[in-house]
Amino acid sequence: MGDPLWVGVGVCGKTEVRLHPAVLELERMAGDREGFLSFLREWARYSWRWAGEERYRLVFRVEAAALRAMREYLDSHGFTEVLAPIVGPVTDPGIRGAKQATIDFYGYEYKVMSSAILYKQYMAASLGRMYFLAPNIRLEPLDSAFTGRHLAEFYQLDLEIRDASYEDAMRVAEELLYHVVKRVAEEYGRELEDTLGRSLEPRRPPYRRLRYEEAVRLARELGCRQPMGAEIRWECEKLLSAYMREPFFIVEYPRGARGFYDREDPSRPGVLLDFDLIYPEGFGEAASGAEREYEPARIVARMRESGEDPAKYRWYLEMLRELYPLRTAGFGIGVERLTRYLCGLRGVWEARPYPKIPGIAPTP
Amino acid sequence: MTLEGLLARARLALALRRARRGAGSGWDEDYPLGEIVERALRGRGALYPRGYGSRVYGARVGGGCPPRIPVMDYYLVLAPPAFTPGRLERMAELFREPIYSDVSLESSIGGFRVRLPVATASMGSTAVASRYSLAIARGAARAGITFAIGENVATVRGYDRRLTRGHPSFIERALAYLEALEGPYGGLVVQQSVEDAYDELWNRVYSDPRLDPYIEEGLLAFEIKVGQGAKPGLGGVIRIPREQAERMRRKYHLDLEPGSAYATRYSVPATFTEDILRGMIRNMKTAYPRVRIWVKVGGMRDALDVIRVASEEGAHAVVLDGLEGGTGMAPKGALDHLGLPTLSMLAVIAEARRRGYTVDLLLAGRLYTGFHLVASMALGASGVYLGRPLVIAAAAAGARGVERYLESIAVEAQMLASALGKYSLSDLSPEDVAALDPHVAEALGVRYALKPWAPSGRGGGLAAPPERQVEPG
């Protein structure tokens, strides 16, 4: 197919915003909300029907290749893979408006991991460089069924590095992504083009770093309504993603938009030492990471900002106090989103053979 | 007395007994239970004193002691003008003399359209408020005002399933209200205590398919409780049966009374700093972009700072609940002595408006008449926030009682506003209020009622005849 089929969807001044055709197709589908929902219901209800199709066999193989490539890269760079916890008294609360799943653990309420972030910090204390490749459950609000980027059940590669800065973590993230894209392009480049019309071009890092304020200004220039100080809206993130030609970072989000574990810059109050890695072509967020807050007193105040009771997080706070100062940085990268990007899919629900889509049940 | 009169009197006595049994406290003897019950029974009919035609009436001047806590009824009057250009304008639209029913009550509070600028207070985990919650929900929905579900309801009474006999679950209350809404009016406000956060109440609501259509319509708000009037700085307290206490052992602080079938359950008060509140609003805007954000504060000395932060962070409403605010349970020492009075919160509202804060501000704390609504709005409130009166109205006469009670507030507010020459409640302004005490006048920034107003000197288009002109003083 040669060049990917670029579609211009809007010209703002001199800038052109280009969405990948699959993203554009998703937009078209989601335009008719009822129709899209009944499509998703069918899709999830009878997933075995499409899971056997040639194109999805390729998708699953590409995903396996991506997982191999991630492990290959990390294992050769001093990381140790650790098996993740499945349940615990608390889990990652820093997930926009999504509900956690609970189980009855001998009379105690335990949570199913929405991410194992709280545990990877102490495994980084033990091993220095570590990662989990683990499933997560997040009962997302129903409107996230329309984004193409949210599943209630998904896998994520979550890594953490002791005595690292968020810049160190970003370097690992971009090298890791580059390695995966390169490997997949080598192994499946031709098939991806032939079967899915996807042409993958590995782009060498370093990728561009946009400070949060710059990203907001750029989103506004592109015509997206984005308040300064608030988390970047999905719509605006998609627009930024469509504007960029290669993966890029948005760094230093304002406090208030992120979980309590993203460290606030001590010399710049209100600025977090964190980042998102974003795919180009409108595919949106790839990874999210940060340097971790490790001062118990600051964490307690930040927990209150999310309306939380610090008593819930007692083991975590005790652990941080005993291992003080536990300076780490890391990130998590969603596997289905990566597969979606590599294969040029409409939604993450194409990257999972038994997708659990927010609000859609029953399914296999 | 006619037979009809006797019957009416009997009905009132019965309703009063129901209300007293159902919700009367015996603690604050001067709470106007009878007045509220009468309104719940007779609606707008209760706006006139009884015995029309056979008696003569006048203002009550209060021969007894002044109240310990300065209240609006005692210290404020409305100051109607003789010249009412606003009424003339309205007349030009109507081609007739405007009357009270021409006063528009429709407003927007905290991001919701309402038929009357009144919000139902967050309540409902104590037995009394819980028992009447469905009647209040339906009455509020039909009256087109907002309804609220207080902290601890989901945790104590159950989210889906009823955890306690006779007390509706969270979702029953939410749906009783939402399904009874008519037209584009109303909104559901949900509080979350620290203990509810354990169960992720807000996340659960936000991802609940039964509530999603209403969230999509913009009918949901989350209320951050910084404090409440009756016990600012203290958490919720209720007495619960012992076996229920066992179930909540891990979430709450409990005093298990030896030998008693009951336990006292304490919620922790949430800790706030300016930064925490700011961060919390930001977090909520990120996590719940389709939901309005309300903040409730008690009679606290830094309430103006709360308004400032809420305003700067783009919250939709701040509720200011004074010392006299109602509650289902609080220590006596707190009921009488902890917090600044409602009138002081009204002064905070007036000051906030002078400083240009535009966030919606709701006044709460022993408010129950149309006069309270009009005076509050004249000083800058966006509406009033009512709890106890709705519980009493529901106890006296169910959902219809709540509706009739609200009707009496609405009609009374229309009458008073029209007398001030204002045909929309949002046109009310501080000049419409005067204080009967110079200190109160100064605190609120309104005129002292006994000192004559200087002539405005504004004049009309016509000049007075030259020999009659008087210099404006």
mmCIF file with all atom_site columns, N, CA and C in Angstrom, chain B residues 282-320:
data_model
loop_
_atom_site.group_PDB
_atom_site.id
_atom_site.type_symbol
_atom_site.label_atom_id
_atom_site.label_alt_id
_atom_site.label_comp_id
_atom_site.label_asym_id
_atom_site.label_entity_id
_atom_site.label_seq_id
_atom_site.pdbx_PDB_ins_code
_atom_site.Cartn_x
_atom_site.Cartn_y
_atom_site.Cartn_z
_atom_site.occupancy
_atom_site.B_iso_or_equiv
_atom_site.pdbx_formal_charge
_atom_site.auth_seq_id
_atom_site.auth_comp_id
_atom_site.auth_asym_id
_atom_site.auth_atom_id
_atom_site.pdbx_PDB_model_num
ATOM 1   N N  . ARG B 1 282 ? -9.960  20.245 41.607 1.00 0.00 ? 282 ARG B N  1
ATOM 2   C CA . ARG B 1 282 ? -9.302  19.918 40.334 1.00 0.00 ? 282 ARG B CA 1
ATOM 3   C C  . ARG B 1 282 ? -9.401  18.430 40.032 1.00 0.00 ? 282 ARG B C  1
ATOM 4   N N  . ASN B 1 283 ? -9.131  17.619 41.051 1.00 0.00 ? 283 ASN B N  1
ATOM 5   C CA . ASN B 1 283 ? -9.223  16.170 40.859 1.00 0.00 ? 283 ASN B CA 1
ATOM 6   C C  . ASN B 1 283 ? -10.607 15.762 40.400 1.00 0.00 ? 283 ASN B C  1
ATOM 7   N N  . MET B 1 284 ? -11.620 16.382 41.017 1.00 0.00 ? 284 MET B N  1
ATOM 8   C CA . MET B 1 284 ? -12.994 16.007 40.678 1.00 0.00 ? 284 MET B CA 1
ATOM 9   C C  . MET B 1 284 ? -13.339 16.438 39.270 1.00 0.00 ? 284 MET B C  1
ATOM 10  N N  . LYS B 1 285 ? -12.835 17.608 38.869 1.00 0.00 ? 285 LYS B N  1
ATOM 11  C CA . LYS B 1 285 ? -13.136 18.054 37.502 1.00 0.00 ? 285 LYS B CA 1
ATOM 12  C C  . LYS B 1 285 ? -12.516 17.099 36.485 1.00 0.00 ? 285 LYS B C  1
ATOM 13  N N  . THR B 1 286 ? -11.354 16.545 36.856 1.00 0.00 ? 286 THR B N  1
ATOM 14  C CA . THR B 1 286 ? -10.705 15.588 35.972 1.00 0.00 ? 286 THR B CA 1
ATOM 15  C C  . THR B 1 286 ? -11.455 14.259 35.966 1.00 0.00 ? 286 THR B C  1
ATOM 16  N N  . ALA B 1 287 ? -11.788 13.798 37.189 1.00 0.00 ? 287 ALA B N  1
ATOM 17  C CA . ALA B 1 287 ? -12.369 12.470 37.290 1.00 0.00 ? 287 ALA B CA 1
ATOM 18  C C  . ALA B 1 287 ? -13.827 12.444 36.841 1.00 0.00 ? 287 ALA B C  1
ATOM 19  N N  . TYR B 1 288 ? -14.549 13.531 37.080 1.00 0.00 ? 288 TYR B N  1
ATOM 20  C CA . TYR B 1 288 ? -15.998 13.537 36.821 1.00 0.00 ? 288 TYR B CA 1
ATOM 21  C C  . TYR B 1 288 ? -16.391 14.742 35.972 1.00 0.00 ? 288 TYR B C  1
ATOM 22  N N  . PRO B 1 289 ? -15.913 14.791 34.735 1.00 0.00 ? 289 PRO B N  1
ATOM 23  C CA . PRO B 1 289 ? -16.151 16.003 33.945 1.00 0.00 ? 289 PRO B CA 1
ATOM 24  C C  . PRO B 1 289 ? -17.627 16.312 33.695 1.00 0.00 ? 289 PRO B C  1
ATOM 25  N N  . ARG B 1 290 ? -18.512 15.330 33.837 1.00 0.00 ? 290 ARG B N  1
ATOM 26  C CA . ARG B 1 290 ? -19.932 15.604 33.530 1.00 0.00 ? 290 ARG B CA 1
ATOM 27  C C  . ARG B 1 290 ? -20.732 15.968 34.774 1.00 0.00 ? 290 ARG B C  1
ATOM 28  N N  . VAL B 1 291 ? -20.051 16.161 35.887 1.00 0.00 ? 291 VAL B N  1
ATOM 29  C CA . VAL B 1 291 ? -20.749 16.388 37.149 1.00 0.00 ? 291 VAL B CA 1
ATOM 30  C C  . VAL B 1 291 ? -20.468 17.797 37.671 1.00 0.00 ? 291 VAL B C  1
ATOM 31  N N  . ARG B 1 292 ? -21.484 18.423 38.297 1.00 0.00 ? 292 ARG B N  1
ATOM 32  C CA . ARG B 1 292 ? -21.279 19.731 38.920 1.00 0.00 ? 292 ARG B CA 1
ATOM 33  C C  . ARG B 1 292 ? -20.600 19.547 40.271 1.00 0.00 ? 292 ARG B C  1
ATOM 34  N N  . ILE B 1 293 ? -19.908 20.562 40.732 1.00 0.00 ? 293 ILE B N  1
ATOM 35  C CA . ILE B 1 293 ? -19.212 20.450 42.009 1.00 0.00 ? 293 ILE B CA 1
ATOM 36  C C  . ILE B 1 293 ? -19.730 21.492 42.996 1.00 0.00 ? 293 ILE B C  1
ATOM 37  N N  . TRP B 1 294 ? -20.240 20.999 44.118 1.00 0.00 ? 294 TRP B N  1
ATOM 38  C CA . TRP B 1 294 ? -20.727 21.872 45.187 1.00 0.00 ? 294 TRP B CA 1
ATOM 39  C C  . TRP B 1 294 ? -19.802 21.726 46.394 1.00 0.00 ? 294 TRP B C  1
ATOM 40  N N  . VAL B 1 295 ? -19.708 22.785 47.161 1.00 0.00 ? 295 VAL B N  1
ATOM 41  C CA . VAL B 1 295 ? -18.902 22.757 48.375 1.00 0.00 ? 295 VAL B CA 1
ATOM 42  C C  . VAL B 1 295 ? -19.796 23.237 49.510 1.00 0.00 ? 295 VAL B C  1
ATOM 43  N N  . LYS B 1 296 ? -19.792 22.512 50.623 1.00 0.00 ? 296 LYS B N  1
ATOM 44  C CA . LYS B 1 296 ? -20.615 22.948 51.750 1.00 0.00 ? 296 LYS B CA 1
ATOM 45  C C  . LYS B 1 296 ? -19.712 23.281 52.929 1.00 0.00 ? 296 LYS B C  1
ATOM 46  N N  . VAL B 1 297 ? -19.959 24.433 53.533 1.00 0.00 ? 297 VAL B N  1
ATOM 47  C CA . VAL B 1 297 ? -19.133 24.860 54.658 1.00 0.00 ? 297 VAL B CA 1
ATOM 48  C C  . VAL B 1 297 ? -20.049 25.281 55.802 1.00 0.00 ? 297 VAL B C  1
ATOM 49  N N  . GLY B 1 298 ? -19.624 25.053 57.029 1.00 0.00 ? 298 GLY B N  1
ATOM 50  C CA . GLY B 1 298 ? -20.397 25.451 58.200 1.00 0.00 ? 298 GLY B CA 1
ATOM 51  C C  . GLY B 1 298 ? -20.082 26.888 58.586 1.00 0.00 ? 298 GLY B C  1
ATOM 52  N N  . GLY B 1 299 ? -20.555 27.300 59.752 1.00 0.00 ? 299 GLY B N  1
ATOM 53  C CA . GLY B 1 299 ? -20.298 28.668 60.221 1.00 0.00 ? 299 GLY B CA 1
ATOM 54  C C  . GLY B 1 299 ? -18.861 28.827 60.669 1.00 0.00 ? 299 GLY B C  1
ATOM 55  N N  . MET B 1 300 ? -17.968 28.803 59.717 1.00 0.00 ? 300 MET B N  1
ATOM 56  C CA . MET B 1 300 ? -16.540 28.831 60.006 1.00 0.00 ? 300 MET B CA 1
ATOM 57  C C  . MET B 1 300 ? -15.968 30.210 59.711 1.00 0.00 ? 300 MET B C  1
ATOM 58  N N  . ARG B 1 301 ? -14.972 30.592 60.472 1.00 0.00 ? 301 ARG B N  1
ATOM 59  C CA . ARG B 1 301 ? -14.499 31.985 60.361 1.00 0.00 ? 301 ARG B CA 1
ATOM 60  C C  . ARG B 1 301 ? -13.802 32.267 59.038 1.00 0.00 ? 301 ARG B C  1
ATOM 61  N N  . ASP B 1 302 ? -13.293 31.218 58.370 1.00 0.00 ? 302 ASP B N  1
ATOM 62  C CA . ASP B 1 302 ? -12.638 31.460 57.085 1.00 0.00 ? 302 ASP B CA 1
ATOM 63  C C  . ASP B 1 302 ? -13.526 31.047 55.896 1.00 0.00 ? 302 ASP B C  1
ATOM 64  N N  . ALA B 1 303 ? -14.850 31.155 56.095 1.00 0.00 ? 303 ALA B N  1
ATOM 65  C CA . ALA B 1 303 ? -15.776 30.769 55.018 1.00 0.00 ? 303 ALA B CA 1
ATOM 66  C C  . ALA B 1 303 ? -15.505 31.566 53.737 1.00 0.00 ? 303 ALA B C  1
ATOM 67  N N  . LEU B 1 304 ? -15.098 32.816 53.896 1.00 0.00 ? 304 LEU B N  1
ATOM 68  C CA . LEU B 1 304 ? -14.852 33.631 52.709 1.00 0.00 ? 304 LEU B CA 1
ATOM 69  C C  . LEU B 1 304 ? -13.682 33.058 51.883 1.00 0.00 ? 304 LEU B C  1
ATOM 70  N N  . ASP B 1 305 ? -12.704 32.469 52.575 1.00 0.00 ? 305 ASP B N  1
ATOM 71  C CA . ASP B 1 305 ? -11.590 31.826 51.858 1.00 0.00 ? 305 ASP B CA 1
ATOM 72  C C  . ASP B 1 305 ? -12.071 30.606 51.085 1.00 0.00 ? 305 ASP B C  1
ATOM 73  N N  . VAL B 1 306 ? -13.022 29.893 51.676 1.00 0.00 ? 306 VAL B N  1
ATOM 74  C CA . VAL B 1 306 ? -13.585 28.735 50.973 1.00 0.00 ? 306 VAL B CA 1
ATOM 75  C C  . VAL B 1 306 ? -14.272 29.210 49.689 1.00 0.00 ? 306 VAL B C  1
ATOM 76  N N  . ILE B 1 307 ? -15.026 30.310 49.805 1.00 0.00 ? 307 ILE B N  1
ATOM 77  C CA . ILE B 1 307 ? -15.703 30.856 48.618 1.00 0.00 ? 307 ILE B CA 1
ATOM 78  C C  . ILE B 1 307 ? -14.668 31.263 47.567 1.00 0.00 ? 307 ILE B C  1
ATOM 79  N N  . ARG B 1 308 ? -13.591 31.890 48.038 1.00 0.00 ? 308 ARG B N  1
ATOM 80  C CA . ARG B 1 308 ? -12.567 32.351 47.097 1.00 0.00 ? 308 ARG B CA 1
ATOM 81  C C  . ARG B 1 308 ? -11.976 31.159 46.334 1.00 0.00 ? 308 ARG B C  1
ATOM 82  N N  . VAL B 1 309 ? -11.580 30.123 47.076 1.00 0.00 ? 309 VAL B N  1
ATOM 83  C CA . VAL B 1 309 ? -10.966 28.953 46.428 1.00 0.00 ? 309 VAL B CA 1
ATOM 84  C C  . VAL B 1 309 ? -11.963 28.289 45.476 1.00 0.00 ? 309 VAL B C  1
ATOM 85  N N  . ALA B 1 310 ? -13.202 28.119 45.950 1.00 0.00 ? 310 ALA B N  1
ATOM 86  C CA . ALA B 1 310 ? -14.225 27.460 45.119 1.00 0.00 ? 310 ALA B CA 1
ATOM 87  C C  . ALA B 1 310 ? -14.458 28.266 43.845 1.00 0.00 ? 310 ALA B C  1
ATOM 88  N N  . SER B 1 311 ? -14.469 29.580 44.010 1.00 0.00 ? 311 SER B N  1
ATOM 89  C CA . SER B 1 311 ? -14.723 30.461 42.876 1.00 0.00 ? 311 SER B CA 1
ATOM 90  C C  . SER B 1 311 ? -13.556 30.386 41.887 1.00 0.00 ? 311 SER B C  1
ATOM 91  N N  . GLU B 1 312 ? -12.336 30.439 42.420 1.00 0.00 ? 312 GLU B N  1
ATOM 92  C CA . GLU B 1 312 ? -11.167 30.403 41.536 1.00 0.00 ? 312 GLU B CA 1
ATOM 93  C C  . GLU B 1 312 ? -11.043 29.067 40.817 1.00 0.00 ? 312 GLU B C  1
ATOM 94  N N  . GLU B 1 313 ? -11.471 27.994 41.470 1.00 0.00 ? 313 GLU B N  1
ATOM 95  C CA . GLU B 1 313 ? -11.320 26.671 40.861 1.00 0.00 ? 313 GLU B CA 1
ATOM 96  C C  . GLU B 1 313 ? -12.530 26.280 40.009 1.00 0.00 ? 313 GLU B C  1
ATOM 97  N N  . GLY B 1 314 ? -13.521 27.166 39.956 1.00 0.00 ? 314 GLY B N  1
ATOM 98  C CA . GLY B 1 314 ? -14.653 26.880 39.074 1.00 0.00 ? 314 GLY B CA 1
ATOM 99  C C  . GLY B 1 314 ? -15.656 25.882 39.632 1.00 0.00 ? 314 GLY B C  1
ATOM 100 N N  . ALA B 1 315 ? -15.803 25.830 40.969 1.00 0.00 ? 315 ALA B N  1
ATOM 101 C CA . ALA B 1 315 ? -16.885 25.021 41.530 1.00 0.00 ? 315 ALA B CA 1
ATOM 102 C C  . ALA B 1 315 ? -18.214 25.683 41.151 1.00 0.00 ? 315 ALA B C  1
ATOM 103 N N  . HIS B 1 316 ? -19.308 24.919 41.219 1.00 0.00 ? 316 HIS B N  1
ATOM 104 C CA . HIS B 1 316 ? -20.589 25.467 40.773 1.00 0.00 ? 316 HIS B CA 1
ATOM 105 C C  . HIS B 1 316 ? -21.379 26.124 41.877 1.00 0.00 ? 316 HIS B C  1
ATOM 106 N N  . ALA B 1 317 ? -21.175 25.720 43.130 1.00 0.00 ? 317 ALA B N  1
ATOM 107 C CA . ALA B 1 317 ? -21.925 26.340 44.224 1.00 0.00 ? 317 ALA B CA 1
ATOM 108 C C  . ALA B 1 317 ? -21.188 26.149 45.535 1.00 0.00 ? 317 ALA B C  1
ATOM 109 N N  . VAL B 1 318 ? -21.377 27.125 46.430 1.00 0.00 ? 318 VAL B N  1
ATOM 110 C CA . VAL B 1 318 ? -20.909 26.973 47.805 1.00 0.00 ? 318 VAL B CA 1
ATOM 111 C C  . VAL B 1 318 ? -22.128 27.154 48.706 1.00 0.00 ? 318 VAL B C  1
ATOM 112 N N  . VAL B 1 319 ? -22.326 26.215 49.629 1.00 0.00 ? 319 VAL B N  1
ATOM 113 C CA . VAL B 1 319 ? -23.407 26.301 50.602 1.00 0.00 ? 319 VAL B CA 1
ATOM 114 C C  . VAL B 1 319 ? -22.807 26.831 51.899 1.00 0.00 ? 319 VAL B C  1
ATOM 115 N N  . LEU B 1 320 ? -23.433 27.857 52.477 1.00 0.00 ? 320 LEU B N  1
ATOM 116 C CA . LEU B 1 320 ? -22.963 28.393 53.748 1.00 0.00 ? 320 LEU B CA 1
ATOM 117 C C  . LEU B 1 320 ? -24.025 28.113 54.791 1.00 0.00 ? 320 LEU B C  1
#
